[in-house]
PDB file of C-alpha atoms in Angstrom:
ATOM      1  CA  MET A  20     120.995 119.308 -74.353  1.00  0.00           C
ATOM      2  CA  PRO A  21     118.625 116.209 -74.634  1.00  0.00           C
ATOM      3  CA  ARG A  22     116.838 115.792 -77.817  1.00  0.00           C
ATOM      4  CA  ARG A  23     113.652 116.557 -76.497  1.00  0.00           C
ATOM      5  CA  GLU A  24     114.729 119.716 -75.570  1.00  0.00           C
ATOM      6  CA  ALA A  25     116.010 120.279 -78.971  1.00  0.00           C
ATOM      7  CA  LEU A  26     112.734 119.979 -80.580  1.00  0.00           C
ATOM      8  CA  LEU A  27     111.256 122.048 -78.193  1.00  0.00           C
ATOM      9  CA  LYS A  28     113.126 124.855 -79.810  1.00  0.00           C
ATOM     10  CA  TRP A  29     111.566 124.214 -83.239  1.00  0.00           C
ATOM     11  CA  PRO A  30     110.604 125.599 -85.321  1.00  0.00           C
ATOM     12  CA  ILE A  31     113.491 128.430 -85.013  1.00  0.00           C
ATOM     13  CA  GLN A  32     112.066 131.626 -84.254  1.00  0.00           C
ATOM     14  CA  SER A  33     112.994 134.653 -86.781  1.00  0.00           C
ATOM     15  CA  THR A  34     115.271 136.110 -84.425  1.00  0.00           C
ATOM     16  CA  SER A  35     117.862 133.191 -84.333  1.00  0.00           C
ATOM     17  CA  ILE A  36     118.001 133.095 -88.536  1.00  0.00           C
ATOM     18  CA  ARG A  37     121.050 134.717 -89.697  1.00  0.00           C
ATOM     19  CA  ARG A  38     122.225 135.714 -92.934  1.00  0.00           C
ATOM     20  CA  MET A  39     124.913 133.848 -94.633  1.00  0.00           C
ATOM     21  CA  SER A  40     127.034 136.394 -94.483  1.00  0.00           C
ATOM     22  CA  GLU A  41     127.368 136.480 -90.760  1.00  0.00           C
ATOM     23  CA  PRO A  42     130.165 133.588 -90.079  1.00  0.00           C
ATOM     24  CA  LEU A  43     129.053 130.192 -89.075  1.00  0.00           C
ATOM     25  CA  THR A  44     129.888 129.247 -85.387  1.00  0.00           C
ATOM     26  CA  ARG A  45     131.134 126.610 -83.122  1.00  0.00           C
ATOM     27  CA  ALA A  46     127.673 126.927 -81.289  1.00  0.00           C
ATOM     28  CA  ASP A  47     125.931 126.746 -84.734  1.00  0.00           C
ATOM     29  CA  VAL A  48     127.475 123.350 -85.695  1.00  0.00           C
ATOM     30  CA  GLU A  49     126.907 122.006 -82.010  1.00  0.00           C
ATOM     31  CA  ARG A  50     123.241 123.151 -82.518  1.00  0.00           C
ATOM     32  CA  ILE A  51     122.742 121.377 -85.857  1.00  0.00           C
ATOM     33  CA  ALA A  52     124.540 118.312 -84.589  1.00  0.00           C
ATOM     34  CA  GLU A  53     122.121 118.251 -81.428  1.00  0.00           C
ATOM     35  CA  LEU A  54     119.324 118.560 -84.072  1.00  0.00           C
ATOM     36  CA  ALA A  55     120.521 115.730 -85.762  1.00  0.00           C
ATOM     37  CA  SER A  56     121.226 113.734 -82.611  1.00  0.00           C
ATOM     38  CA  LEU A  57     124.878 113.493 -83.936  1.00  0.00           C
ATOM     39  CA  GLU A  58     127.616 113.347 -80.909  1.00  0.00           C
ATOM     40  CA  LEU A  59     130.495 115.152 -82.277  1.00  0.00           C
ATOM     41  CA  THR A  60     134.007 114.943 -80.843  1.00  0.00           C
ATOM     42  CA  GLU A  61     135.934 118.463 -80.420  1.00  0.00           C
ATOM     43  CA  GLY A  62     138.007 117.747 -83.204  1.00  0.00           C
ATOM     44  CA  GLU A  63     135.004 116.891 -85.545  1.00  0.00           C
ATOM     45  CA  VAL A  64     133.080 120.518 -84.341  1.00  0.00           C
ATOM     46  CA  GLU A  65     136.271 122.086 -85.553  1.00  0.00           C
ATOM     47  CA  VAL A  66     136.305 120.237 -88.976  1.00  0.00           C
ATOM     48  CA  PHE A  67     132.689 120.619 -89.540  1.00  0.00           C
ATOM     49  CA  THR A  68     132.864 124.041 -88.671  1.00  0.00           C
ATOM     50  CA  ARG A  69     135.684 125.333 -91.023  1.00  0.00           C
ATOM     51  CA  GLN A  70     133.806 123.038 -93.854  1.00  0.00           C
ATOM     52  CA  LEU A  71     130.424 124.114 -93.255  1.00  0.00           C
ATOM     53  CA  ALA A  72     131.694 127.669 -93.291  1.00  0.00           C
ATOM     54  CA  GLU A  73     133.538 127.120 -96.778  1.00  0.00           C
ATOM     55  CA  ILE A  74     130.408 125.713 -98.244  1.00  0.00           C
ATOM     56  CA  LEU A  75     128.419 128.890 -97.351  1.00  0.00           C
ATOM     57  CA  ALA A  76     130.683 131.108 -98.647  1.00  0.00           C
ATOM     58  CA  TYR A  77     130.696 129.258-101.642  1.00  0.00           C
ATOM     59  CA  ALA A  78     126.922 129.638-101.850  1.00  0.00           C
ATOM     60  CA  GLU A  79     127.221 133.359-100.993  1.00  0.00           C
ATOM     61  CA  GLN A  80     129.513 133.359-104.197  1.00  0.00           C
ATOM     62  CA  VAL A  81     126.938 131.681-106.300  1.00  0.00           C
ATOM     63  CA  GLN A  82     123.967 134.141-105.496  1.00  0.00           C
ATOM     64  CA  ARG A  83     126.143 137.197-106.681  1.00  0.00           C
ATOM     65  CA  ILE A  84     126.339 135.949-110.070  1.00  0.00           C
ATOM     66  CA  ASP A  85     124.139 137.932-112.241  1.00  0.00           C
ATOM     67  CA  THR A  86     121.569 135.981-113.397  1.00  0.00           C
ATOM     68  CA  ALA A  87     119.223 138.692-114.791  1.00  0.00           C
ATOM     69  CA  GLY A  88     119.374 137.877-118.282  1.00  0.00           C
ATOM     70  CA  VAL A  89     119.023 133.731-117.851  1.00  0.00           C
ATOM     71  CA  PRO A  90     115.383 132.395-118.316  1.00  0.00           C
ATOM     72  CA  PRO A  91     114.228 129.997-115.442  1.00  0.00           C
ATOM     73  CA  THR A  92     114.576 126.503-115.918  1.00  0.00           C
ATOM     74  CA  ALA A  93     112.208 123.830-114.670  1.00  0.00           C
ATOM     75  CA  HIS A  94     114.316 120.990-116.186  1.00  0.00           C
ATOM     76  CA  VAL A  95     118.150 120.607-116.590  1.00  0.00           C
ATOM     77  CA  LEU A  96     117.622 118.662-119.708  1.00  0.00           C
ATOM     78  CA  GLY A  97     116.412 121.613-121.453  1.00  0.00           C
ATOM     79  CA  THR A  98     114.036 120.657-124.146  1.00  0.00           C
ATOM     80  CA  LEU A  99     115.264 116.623-124.814  1.00  0.00           C
ATOM     81  CA  PRO A 100     112.219 114.781-124.585  1.00  0.00           C
ATOM     82  CA  VAL A 101     112.054 112.857-121.064  1.00  0.00           C
ATOM     83  CA  ASN A 102     109.673 110.200-122.202  1.00  0.00           C
ATOM     84  CA  ARG A 103     110.915 108.818-125.371  1.00  0.00           C
ATOM     85  CA  PRO A 104     109.108 105.844-127.079  1.00  0.00           C
ATOM     86  CA  ASP A 105     109.976 102.326-126.634  1.00  0.00           C
ATOM     87  CA  GLU A 106     111.939 101.014-129.382  1.00  0.00           C
ATOM     88  CA  PRO A 107     113.467  97.700-128.992  1.00  0.00           C
ATOM     89  CA  HIS A 108     117.407  97.409-129.461  1.00  0.00           C
ATOM     90  CA  LYS A 109     120.106  94.834-130.276  1.00  0.00           C
ATOM     91  CA  SER A 110     121.364  93.575-127.026  1.00  0.00           C
ATOM     92  CA  LEU A 111     124.695  91.782-126.393  1.00  0.00           C
ATOM     93  CA  PRO A 112     124.693  87.979-126.803  1.00  0.00           C
ATOM     94  CA  ARG A 113     123.889  86.264-123.261  1.00  0.00           C
ATOM     95  CA  ASP A 114     127.029  84.145-123.381  1.00  0.00           C
ATOM     96  CA  GLU A 115     129.125  87.275-123.621  1.00  0.00           C
ATOM     97  CA  VAL A 116     127.662  88.993-121.105  1.00  0.00           C
ATOM     98  CA  LEU A 117     127.667  85.740-118.787  1.00  0.00           C
ATOM     99  CA  ALA A 118     131.344  85.604-119.810  1.00  0.00           C
ATOM    100  CA  SER A 119     132.137  88.833-118.205  1.00  0.00           C
ATOM    101  CA  ALA A 120     130.193  88.004-115.005  1.00  0.00           C
ATOM    102  CA  PRO A 121     132.425  87.410-111.766  1.00  0.00           C
ATOM    103  CA  ASP A 122     129.993  84.309-110.796  1.00  0.00           C
ATOM    104  CA  PRO A 123     127.763  83.187-113.710  1.00  0.00           C
ATOM    105  CA  ALA A 124     125.352  80.434-113.812  1.00  0.00           C
ATOM    106  CA  PRO A 125     125.381  79.762-117.885  1.00  0.00           C
ATOM    107  CA  GLU A 126     123.260  76.557-117.484  1.00  0.00           C
ATOM    108  CA  ALA A 127     120.695  78.896-116.148  1.00  0.00           C
ATOM    109  CA  GLY A 128     121.294  82.000-117.845  1.00  0.00           C
ATOM    110  CA  LEU A 129     122.012  83.924-114.616  1.00  0.00           C
ATOM    111  CA  PHE A 130     124.352  85.822-112.627  1.00  0.00           C
ATOM    112  CA  ARG A 131     124.883  84.565-109.235  1.00  0.00           C
ATOM    113  CA  VAL A 132     124.902  87.359-106.771  1.00  0.00           C
ATOM    114  CA  PRO A 133     125.936  87.269-102.747  1.00  0.00           C
ATOM    115  CA  ARG A 134     122.713  87.007-100.599  1.00  0.00           C
ATOM    116  CA  VAL A 135     121.605  90.421 -98.807  1.00  0.00           C
ATOM    117  CA  ILE A 136     118.600  89.393 -97.040  1.00  0.00           C
ATOM    118  CA  GLY A 137     118.427  86.811 -94.462  1.00  0.00           C
TER     119      GLY A 137
END
């Protein structure tokens, strides 16, 4: 199906949304690939169907965990301050840092790196 036709089917109607307990099918993987404009081989469809089914099965296991007594969290760091005060610290000596660089320019006090743009 051309991409335009796939997009015309978006958003997915509620009748086509399935619960995670329903097994993932080849058709599901082919539809996902189509929406992502991916061309998959038959072998890739098979592998991704299996792998995605395993991921969804694991997500289902996680959903079954009893979290009734666990307070909701907004941040994984808990009570640690996210913004700490800026305090100067002693750094490594420049000569030592440049000595460990793959291509140092000690006369300029810089690292040479490969050109990335242009």
